[in-house]
Coordinates of C-alpha atoms and ligand atoms in Angstrom, one line a residue:
M902 CA 0.0 0.0 0.0
N903 CA 1.5 3.4 -1.0
N904 CA -1.2 5.8 0.2
V905 CA -3.8 6.1 2.9
V906 CA -6.5 8.6 3.4
V907 CA -7.2 9.2 7.2
F908 CA -10.6 10.7 7.8
G909 CA -12.9 11.6 10.7
S910 CA -15.9 9.3 11.0
Q911 CA -18.0 11.2 13.5
W912 CA -18.2 15.0 14.2
G913 CA -14.5 15.8 14.3
D914 CA -11.8 15.6 17.0
E915 CA -11.6 11.8 16.8
G916 CA -7.8 12.0 17.2
K917 CA -6.8 12.2 13.5
G918 CA -3.7 14.3 14.4
K919 CA -2.4 11.5 16.6
I920 CA -3.0 8.8 14.1
V921 CA -1.5 10.8 11.2
D922 CA 1.6 11.7 13.3
L923 CA 2.0 8.0 14.2
L924 CA 1.7 6.8 10.6
T925 CA 4.0 9.5 9.4
D926 CA 6.9 7.4 10.6
K927 CA 6.6 5.3 7.5
A928 CA 5.3 8.0 5.1
D929 CA 7.2 10.3 2.8
L930 CA 4.5 13.0 2.3
V931 CA 1.6 14.2 4.4
V932 CA -1.1 16.1 2.7
R933 CA -4.0 18.3 4.0
F934 CA -6.7 18.4 1.3
Q935 CA -9.7 20.3 2.6
G936 CA -10.9 22.6 5.4
G937 CA -8.8 25.3 6.9
N938 CA -7.7 26.4 10.4
N939 CA -11.1 25.5 11.8
A940 CA -9.3 22.1 12.3
G941 CA -7.4 21.6 15.5
H942 CA -5.2 18.5 15.5
T943 CA -3.4 17.7 18.7
L944 CA -0.2 15.8 18.9
M945 CA 1.7 14.6 22.0
V946 CA 5.3 13.9 21.3
D947 CA 7.8 13.2 24.1
G948 CA 5.5 14.8 26.6
E949 CA 5.1 18.0 24.5
K950 CA 1.8 19.1 23.2
Y951 CA 1.4 20.6 19.7
A952 CA -1.9 21.9 18.3
L953 CA -1.9 22.1 14.5
H954 CA -4.5 23.9 12.5
L955 CA -3.3 24.2 8.9
I956 CA 0.1 22.5 8.8
P957 CA -0.1 18.8 8.2
S958 CA 0.6 16.7 11.3
G959 CA 3.6 15.1 9.6
I960 CA 5.7 18.3 10.1
L961 CA 7.0 17.0 13.4
H962 CA 9.0 14.3 11.7
P963 CA 12.3 15.5 10.2
G964 CA 12.8 14.6 6.6
K965 CA 9.1 14.3 5.7
L966 CA 7.3 16.6 3.3
A967 CA 4.2 18.4 4.3
L968 CA 1.7 19.6 1.6
I969 CA -1.2 22.0 1.9
A970 CA -3.2 21.1 -1.2
G971 CA -5.5 23.2 -3.3
G972 CA -8.7 22.1 -1.6
V973 CA -7.7 23.8 1.7
V974 CA -8.6 27.4 2.5
I975 CA -5.7 29.3 4.0
D976 CA -5.8 32.1 6.5
P977 CA -2.3 33.5 5.9
E978 CA -2.3 35.2 9.3
G979 CA -3.1 32.0 11.0
L980 CA -0.6 30.1 8.9
L981 CA 2.2 32.5 9.7
K982 CA 1.4 32.3 13.4
E983 CA 1.5 28.6 13.2
I984 CA 4.8 28.5 11.4
D985 CA 6.4 31.0 13.8
A986 CA 5.1 29.1 16.9
L987 CA 6.4 25.8 15.6
T988 CA 9.7 27.3 14.5
A989 CA 10.2 28.8 18.0
R990 CA 9.8 25.3 19.4
G991 CA 12.6 24.0 17.2
I992 CA 10.6 22.5 14.4
T993 CA 12.1 23.1 11.0
I994 CA 9.7 24.6 8.4
T995 CA 11.2 25.8 5.2
P996 CA 10.2 25.7 1.5
D997 CA 12.1 22.4 1.4
N998 CA 9.6 20.6 3.6
L999 CA 6.4 22.6 3.4
F1000 CA 4.6 23.1 0.1
I1001 CA 1.5 25.2 -0.3
S1002 CA -0.7 25.0 -3.3
E1003 CA -0.9 28.2 -5.4
K1004 CA -4.5 27.2 -6.1
A1005 CA -5.6 27.2 -2.4
H1006 CA -8.0 30.0 -1.6
I1007 CA -7.2 32.7 0.9
V1008 CA -9.3 33.3 4.0
M1009 CA -9.4 37.1 4.0
P1010 CA -10.0 39.1 7.2
Y1011 CA -13.4 40.1 5.8
H1012 CA -14.3 36.4 5.7
R1013 CA -13.7 36.1 9.4
L1014 CA -15.7 39.2 10.1
L1015 CA -18.6 38.0 7.9
D1016 CA -18.6 34.6 9.6
L1017 CA -18.9 36.2 13.0
A1018 CA -21.4 38.8 12.0
R1019 CA -23.6 36.2 10.4
E1020 CA -23.5 34.0 13.4
N1021 CA -24.4 36.9 15.7
L1022 CA -27.3 37.8 13.5
Q1023 CA -28.7 34.3 13.3
G1024 CA -29.2 34.2 17.1
V1025 CA -30.8 30.9 18.0
N1026 CA -30.3 29.6 14.5
K1027 CA -26.6 30.0 14.5
I1028 CA -24.4 27.0 13.6
G1029 CA -21.7 27.5 16.2
T1030 CA -18.9 27.9 13.7
T1031 CA -15.3 28.2 14.7
G1032 CA -15.4 31.8 13.6
R1033 CA -12.5 31.3 11.3
G1034 CA -14.2 32.6 8.1
I1035 CA -14.2 29.1 6.5
G1036 CA -17.8 29.3 5.1
P1037 CA -17.4 32.8 3.6
A1038 CA -14.1 31.8 2.0
Y1039 CA -15.5 28.7 0.3
E1040 CA -18.5 30.8 -0.7
D1041 CA -16.3 33.2 -2.6
K1042 CA -14.4 30.3 -4.2
A1043 CA -17.6 28.9 -5.6
A1044 CA -18.8 32.4 -6.6
R1045 CA -15.4 32.8 -8.4
I1046 CA -14.5 36.0 -6.6
G1047 CA -12.0 34.4 -4.3
L1048 CA -8.3 35.3 -4.0
R1049 CA -5.8 32.4 -4.3
M1050 CA -2.4 32.0 -2.7
G1051 CA -0.9 32.2 -6.2
D1052 CA -2.4 35.8 -6.5
L1053 CA 0.2 36.9 -3.9
R1054 CA 2.8 36.6 -6.7
N1055 CA 1.2 39.6 -8.5
L1056 CA 0.2 42.2 -6.0
D1057 CA -1.3 44.5 -8.6
Y1058 CA -3.7 41.8 -9.6
F1059 CA -4.3 41.0 -6.0
R1060 CA -5.2 44.6 -5.3
E1061 CA -7.5 44.8 -8.3
K1062 CA -9.4 41.7 -7.1
T1063 CA -9.5 43.0 -3.5
V1064 CA -10.9 46.4 -4.6
H1065 CA -13.7 44.5 -6.5
A1066 CA -14.3 42.1 -3.5
L1067 CA -14.5 45.0 -1.0
L1068 CA -17.3 46.7 -2.9
E1069 CA -19.5 43.8 -2.0
K1070 CA -18.0 42.9 1.4
N1071 CA -18.0 46.4 2.9
H1072 CA -21.6 46.8 1.7
L1073 CA -22.5 43.7 3.6
L1074 CA -20.4 44.4 6.7
N1075 CA -21.3 48.0 7.1
G1076 CA -24.8 48.2 5.5
F1077 CA -26.3 44.9 6.4
Y1078 CA -24.5 43.6 9.5
Q1079 CA -23.7 47.1 10.8
V1080 CA -20.1 46.2 11.8
P1081 CA -17.0 48.2 10.8
S1082 CA -15.9 47.9 7.2
V1083 CA -12.4 46.8 6.0
K1084 CA -9.9 49.2 4.5
L1085 CA -8.0 48.4 1.3
V1086 CA -4.9 49.9 2.6
D1087 CA -4.9 47.6 5.6
L1088 CA -5.5 44.5 3.5
M1089 CA -2.7 45.5 1.1
A1090 CA -0.3 46.0 4.0
L1091 CA -1.1 42.4 5.2
A1092 CA -0.8 41.1 1.6
N1093 CA 2.7 42.5 1.3
V1094 CA 3.8 40.6 4.3
W1095 CA 2.0 37.4 3.1
A1096 CA 3.6 37.7 -0.3
E1097 CA 7.1 38.2 1.1
R1098 CA 6.9 35.3 3.6
L1099 CA 4.7 32.8 1.9
T1100 CA 5.3 32.9 -1.9
P1101 CA 8.6 30.9 -1.4
F1102 CA 6.4 28.0 -0.2
L1103 CA 4.0 28.0 -3.2
S1104 CA 4.0 25.2 -5.7
D1105 CA 1.8 23.0 -7.9
T1106 CA 1.0 20.5 -5.1
A1107 CA -1.0 18.2 -7.4
R1108 CA 2.0 17.7 -9.6
L1109 CA 4.2 17.0 -6.6
I1110 CA 1.7 14.3 -5.6
Q1111 CA 1.9 12.8 -9.2
S1112 CA 5.7 12.7 -9.0
A1113 CA 5.5 11.1 -5.6
L1114 CA 3.1 8.5 -6.9
G1115 CA 5.5 7.8 -9.8
R1116 CA 8.3 7.2 -7.4
G1117 CA 6.2 4.9 -5.3
D1118 CA 6.5 7.2 -2.2
H1119 CA 4.2 6.6 0.7
I1120 CA 1.6 9.3 1.0
L1121 CA -0.7 10.1 3.9
F1122 CA -3.7 12.2 3.3
E1123 CA -4.8 14.0 6.5
G1124 CA -8.6 14.7 6.6
A1125 CA -9.9 17.5 8.7
Q1126 CA -13.4 17.7 10.3
A1127 CA -15.6 14.6 9.7
V1128 CA -18.3 12.9 7.7
Q1129 CA -21.2 14.3 9.8
L1130 CA -19.8 17.8 9.2
D1131 CA -19.5 17.2 5.4
L1132 CA -21.3 19.9 3.4
D1133 CA -23.1 17.3 1.3
H1134 CA -23.3 14.3 3.5
G1135 CA -23.5 15.7 7.0
N1136 CA -26.2 17.2 9.2
Y1137 CA -26.9 20.2 6.9
P1138 CA -26.9 23.1 7.8
F1139 CA -24.9 22.2 10.9
V1140 CA -21.9 21.3 8.9
T1141 CA -18.7 22.9 7.7
S1142 CA -18.3 24.3 4.1
S1143 CA -15.9 21.6 2.7
N1144 CA -16.1 17.9 2.1
P1145 CA -14.3 15.8 4.8
I1146 CA -15.4 12.5 3.2
A1147 CA -12.4 10.5 2.0
G1148 CA -13.3 10.8 -1.7
S1149 CA -12.8 14.5 -1.4
V1150 CA -9.1 13.8 -1.7
T1151 CA -9.6 13.4 -5.5
V1152 CA -10.7 17.0 -5.8
G1153 CA -8.8 18.6 -2.9
A1154 CA -5.4 17.0 -3.6
G1155 CA -5.8 15.9 -7.2
L1156 CA -5.6 12.2 -6.7
A1157 CA -7.4 10.0 -9.3
P1158 CA -10.1 7.9 -7.7
G1159 CA -8.5 4.6 -8.7
K1160 CA -5.2 5.6 -7.1
I1161 CA -6.6 5.7 -3.5
E1162 CA -5.2 2.6 -1.9
G1163 CA -6.0 2.7 1.8
V1164 CA -8.8 4.4 3.7
L1165 CA -8.6 4.6 7.5
A1166 CA -11.6 5.8 9.5
V1167 CA -10.7 7.4 12.8
V1168 CA -13.4 6.6 15.4
K1169 CA -13.5 7.9 18.9
A1170 CA -14.6 5.2 21.3
Y1171 CA -17.5 7.5 22.2
S1172 CA -19.0 10.5 20.4
T1173 CA -18.4 14.2 20.7
R1174 CA -19.6 17.2 18.9
V1175 CA -18.5 20.8 19.3
G1176 CA -20.9 23.5 18.0
L1177 CA -24.6 23.1 17.5
G1178 CA -26.6 20.5 15.6
P1179 CA -28.2 17.0 16.0
F1180 CA -26.5 14.5 18.2
P1181 CA -28.7 11.5 18.8
T1182 CA -26.6 9.8 21.5
E1183 CA -25.7 12.9 23.4
L1184 CA -25.5 12.5 27.2
K1185 CA -26.5 15.6 29.1
E1186 CA -26.1 14.0 32.5
E1187 CA -23.2 12.8 34.6
T1188 CA -21.9 10.1 32.1
G1189 CA -21.4 12.9 29.6
E1190 CA -19.6 15.0 32.2
Y1191 CA -17.4 11.9 33.1
L1192 CA -16.4 11.5 29.4
R1193 CA -15.7 15.3 29.0
T1194 CA -13.5 15.4 32.1
R1195 CA -11.6 12.1 31.5
G1196 CA -11.3 12.7 27.8
V1197 CA -10.4 16.4 28.3
E1198 CA -13.1 17.3 25.7
F1199 CA -12.5 20.9 25.1
G1200 CA -12.0 22.3 21.5
T1201 CA -8.4 22.5 20.3
T1202 CA -9.3 25.6 18.1
T1203 CA -11.9 27.4 20.2
G1204 CA -11.6 25.9 23.7
R1205 CA -15.4 25.3 23.8
P1206 CA -16.6 22.3 25.9
R1207 CA -17.4 19.4 23.5
R1208 CA -20.8 17.7 23.9
C1209 CA -20.3 14.0 24.7
G1210 CA -22.3 10.9 24.2
W1211 CA -22.3 7.1 23.5
P1212 CA -20.7 5.7 20.4
D1213 CA -23.1 5.6 17.5
S1214 CA -22.6 2.7 15.0
V1215 CA -25.3 4.2 12.7
V1216 CA -23.0 7.2 12.2
I1217 CA -19.8 5.1 11.9
R1218 CA -21.3 2.6 9.5
N1219 CA -22.5 5.4 7.3
S1220 CA -18.9 6.8 7.2
V1221 CA -17.4 3.4 6.5
E1222 CA -19.8 3.0 3.6
L1223 CA -19.5 6.5 2.2
C1224 CA -15.7 6.5 2.4
G1225 CA -14.9 2.9 1.7
A1226 CA -13.0 2.6 4.9
D1227 CA -10.9 -0.6 5.0
H1228 CA -10.0 -0.3 8.7
L1229 CA -11.0 1.6 11.9
A1230 CA -8.5 3.4 14.1
V1231 CA -10.4 3.5 17.4
T1232 CA -9.1 6.2 19.7
K1233 CA -9.5 7.2 23.4
L1234 CA -10.6 3.7 24.5
D1235 CA -8.8 4.4 27.8
V1236 CA -11.3 7.2 28.5
L1237 CA -14.2 4.6 28.9
A1238 CA -12.5 3.0 31.9
G1239 CA -14.5 3.3 35.1
L1240 CA -17.9 3.3 33.6
P1241 CA -20.0 0.4 35.0
E1242 CA -21.8 -0.1 31.8
L1243 CA -21.1 0.8 28.2
K1244 CA -23.6 1.4 25.4
I1245 CA -23.4 1.4 21.6
A1246 CA -26.2 2.8 19.5
T1247 CA -27.1 0.2 16.9
Q1248 CA -30.2 1.8 15.3
Y1249 CA -32.6 4.7 15.8
L1250 CA -36.2 4.5 16.8
L1251 CA -38.4 6.9 14.6
D1252 CA -42.2 7.0 15.0
G1253 CA -42.1 3.5 16.6
E1254 CA -40.0 2.0 13.8
K1255 CA -36.4 0.9 13.9
I1256 CA -34.2 2.5 11.2
D1257 CA -30.5 2.1 10.5
F1258 CA -29.8 5.2 8.5
I1259 CA -29.4 8.9 9.2
P1260 CA -32.4 10.9 8.1
A1261 CA -31.4 13.8 5.8
D1262 CA -33.4 16.5 7.5
I1263 CA -32.5 17.6 10.9
Q1264 CA -36.0 17.9 12.2
T1265 CA -36.5 14.1 11.6
L1266 CA -33.1 13.3 13.0
D1267 CA -33.9 15.3 16.1
C1268 CA -36.9 12.9 16.6
C1269 CA -34.7 9.8 16.4
Q1270 CA -34.1 7.9 19.7
P1271 CA -31.0 5.7 19.8
V1272 CA -31.5 2.0 20.3
Y1273 CA -28.7 0.8 22.5
E1274 CA -26.8 -2.5 22.9
K1275 CA -25.5 -2.7 26.5
L1276 CA -22.1 -4.0 27.2
A1277 CA -20.1 -4.6 30.4
G1278 CA -17.7 -1.8 31.4
F1279 CA -14.1 -2.2 32.5
N1280 CA -12.2 -0.5 35.2
V1281 CA -8.5 -0.9 34.3
D1282 CA -6.0 1.7 33.2
L1283 CA -5.4 0.8 29.6
K1284 CA -2.6 3.3 28.8
K1285 CA 0.1 0.6 29.1
A1286 CA -1.6 -1.9 26.7
R1287 CA 0.5 -2.5 23.6
K1288 CA -1.1 -5.7 22.3
I1289 CA -4.8 -6.5 21.9
T1290 CA -4.4 -9.3 24.5
D1291 CA -3.2 -6.7 27.1
L1292 CA -6.8 -5.4 27.1
P1293 CA -9.4 -6.7 29.6
K1294 CA -12.0 -9.0 28.1
A1295 CA -14.8 -6.4 28.3
A1296 CA -12.7 -3.8 26.4
R1297 CA -12.0 -6.4 23.6
Y1298 CA -15.6 -7.3 23.4
F1299 CA -16.6 -3.6 23.1
L1300 CA -14.1 -3.1 20.3
D1301 CA -15.3 -6.3 18.5
R1302 CA -18.9 -5.1 18.6
L1303 CA -18.0 -1.6 17.5
S1304 CA -16.1 -3.0 14.6
E1305 CA -18.9 -5.6 13.6
L1306 CA -21.6 -3.0 13.9
S1307 CA -19.6 -0.5 11.9
G1308 CA -18.7 -2.9 9.1
A1309 CA -14.9 -2.6 9.1
P1310 CA -12.1 -4.4 10.9
L1311 CA -9.9 -2.8 13.5
G1312 CA -6.6 -1.4 12.2
L1313 CA -5.4 0.2 15.4
V1314 CA -6.5 1.1 18.8
S1315 CA -5.3 4.1 20.7
V1316 CA -5.1 4.0 24.5
G1317 CA -3.6 7.4 25.2
P1318 CA -2.5 10.6 23.5
N1319 CA 1.1 9.7 23.1
R1320 CA 2.6 8.0 20.1
E1321 CA 3.6 4.8 22.0
E1322 CA 0.1 4.4 23.6
T1323 CA -1.1 2.5 20.6
I1324 CA -2.0 -1.1 19.7
I1325 CA -1.2 -1.7 16.0
L1326 CA -3.2 -4.5 14.3
H1327 CA -2.6 -3.6 10.7
E1328 CA 0.5 -2.2 9.1
Y1329 CA -0.3 0.5 6.5
F1330 CA 3.0 0.9 4.6
Ligands
GDP2746 P1 -8.4 15.6 15.7 O1 -9.0 17.0 15.4 O2 -9.2 14.5 15.1 O3 -7.0 15.6 15.4 O4 -8.5 15.5 17.3 P2 -8.2 16.6 18.4 O5 -6.7 16.7 18.5 O6 -9.0 17.8 18.2 O7 -8.8 15.9 19.7 C1 -8.3 14.6 20.2 C2 -7.7 14.8 21.6 O8 -7.6 13.5 22.2 C3 -6.3 15.4 21.6 O9 -6.2 16.2 22.7 C4 -5.4 14.2 21.6 O10 -4.2 14.4 22.3 C5 -6.2 13.2 22.5 N1 -6.1 11.8 22.2 C6 -5.9 11.2 21.0 N2 -5.9 9.9 21.1 C7 -6.1 9.6 22.4 C8 -6.3 8.4 23.2 O11 -6.3 7.3 22.7 N3 -6.5 8.6 24.5 C9 -6.6 9.8 25.1 N4 -6.8 9.8 26.4 N5 -6.4 10.9 24.4 C10 -6.2 10.9 23.1
IMO2747 P1 -11.0 18.8 13.4 O1 -10.3 18.7 12.1 C1 -14.8 19.6 15.4 C2 -17.5 22.4 13.4 C3 -17.8 23.7 14.2 C4 -19.2 24.0 13.7 C5 -19.2 23.5 12.3 C6 -19.0 24.6 11.3 O2 -10.3 19.3 14.5 O3 -11.8 17.5 13.7 P2 -16.9 26.1 10.6 O4 -16.0 27.0 11.4 O5 -16.2 24.9 9.9 O6 -17.7 26.8 9.6 O7 -17.9 25.4 11.6 O8 -18.1 22.6 12.2 N1 -16.1 22.1 13.2 C7 -15.4 21.2 13.9 N2 -15.8 20.4 14.9 N3 -13.6 19.4 14.8 C8 -13.2 20.2 13.7 O9 -12.1 20.0 13.1 C9 -14.1 21.1 13.3 N4 -14.1 22.1 12.3 C10 -15.3 22.6 12.2 O10 -17.7 23.5 15.6 O11 -20.1 23.1 14.4
MG2748 MG1 -9.7 18.7 16.4

């Protein structure tokens, strides 16, 4: 196997960063292909914590290449902050190991302002976005009025497009949302810095991927967000504005469909959701609080407490099918320790009937009651387990049922945030 797409199978924050970092050991390239700095991927390496938002999680491994492909939207301010913070911690980031697509769209400051202003105006109907301007940036991409990273190479052209964009944006900001407008001179001052610092990193990342494929290099594709947040397949409108499903790698990175070799679904051993929207297995009582405290379930990007609940095999099975996952990487199994009883949702009850799919409209989904299978709990610290047989019987049974109900075999099991706290059952490269 020469390439693997790693994607989130629930509502995000499954532990994709840890899994990508772990697999990078045997990879040559790590590629982000959608989303932006709404993502927050946490890595624990030698007791040190790193939170990455735009830079692929492979960056911590010397000698590996990190690519931000064309399907990603890039906030240059956020990216520069991330580069500077990592560099200050001794991580090498140069145009020799980080490659940014010239086709990636830019998240402009007015996108962030519009994101926040729209959320404020929506009141109770707000989505609970990360406020990073992701939706407005993808809107402009689709409307064909977006600015791309490659435009930074020609600041006259950049200025011309910005003047045009501001006619509309300032009208919206000032006239409609009644928040302060944005000045061209301020944007151009920023653009000058972005151009100077970021153009050396620009390249045709799709061609780099083709060359890597030709050489037989090992490529890891790092998904952000998750299937239930997918613009087309998630709980619309409580979704993000990109496509986190694995197949999105074909568009976002430029990989032909037949060239995808491995697809790994990252599955948290329970469910979490940050932001608003349907969550059938949500636990609003003490078990939810137990998971939030033990699992340290607070957003990597915004610090918001994550809503917690039981694992939902309807959701995971849907992801396995939509993405063609060949294995599951189950994370945070250690967090379940201490609960007297575990539950996995197997179906939903809707109007007295059992269904095993996710209704498209959120009003119907909100009426779904999960049907649970109850399993025995375990009360053992799992962090030292390195083989599946190191796990107590109840934990193994839980994993087996989760895998059976989800329709894919286990590829690895994570029992702690650190690299070594992992049980590997399937080698990817
Ligand atoms: P991502 O967005 O999918 O990369 O996930 P996040 O980084 O936002 O959230 C996952 C959190 O769980 C991070 O703080 C990780 O360090 C942590 N984590 C990952 N795997 C495990 C695990 O197996 N056990 C525990 N206890 N924590 C984990
Ligand atoms: P990672 O990659 C969890 C959620 C937001 C909100 C919705 C839309 O770390 O798993 P957006 O800012 O994208 O317009 O917000 O999507 N969201 C995430 N939730 N993990 C993420 O990324 C997320 N990225 C966006 O909370 O509900
Ligand atoms: Mg995250």
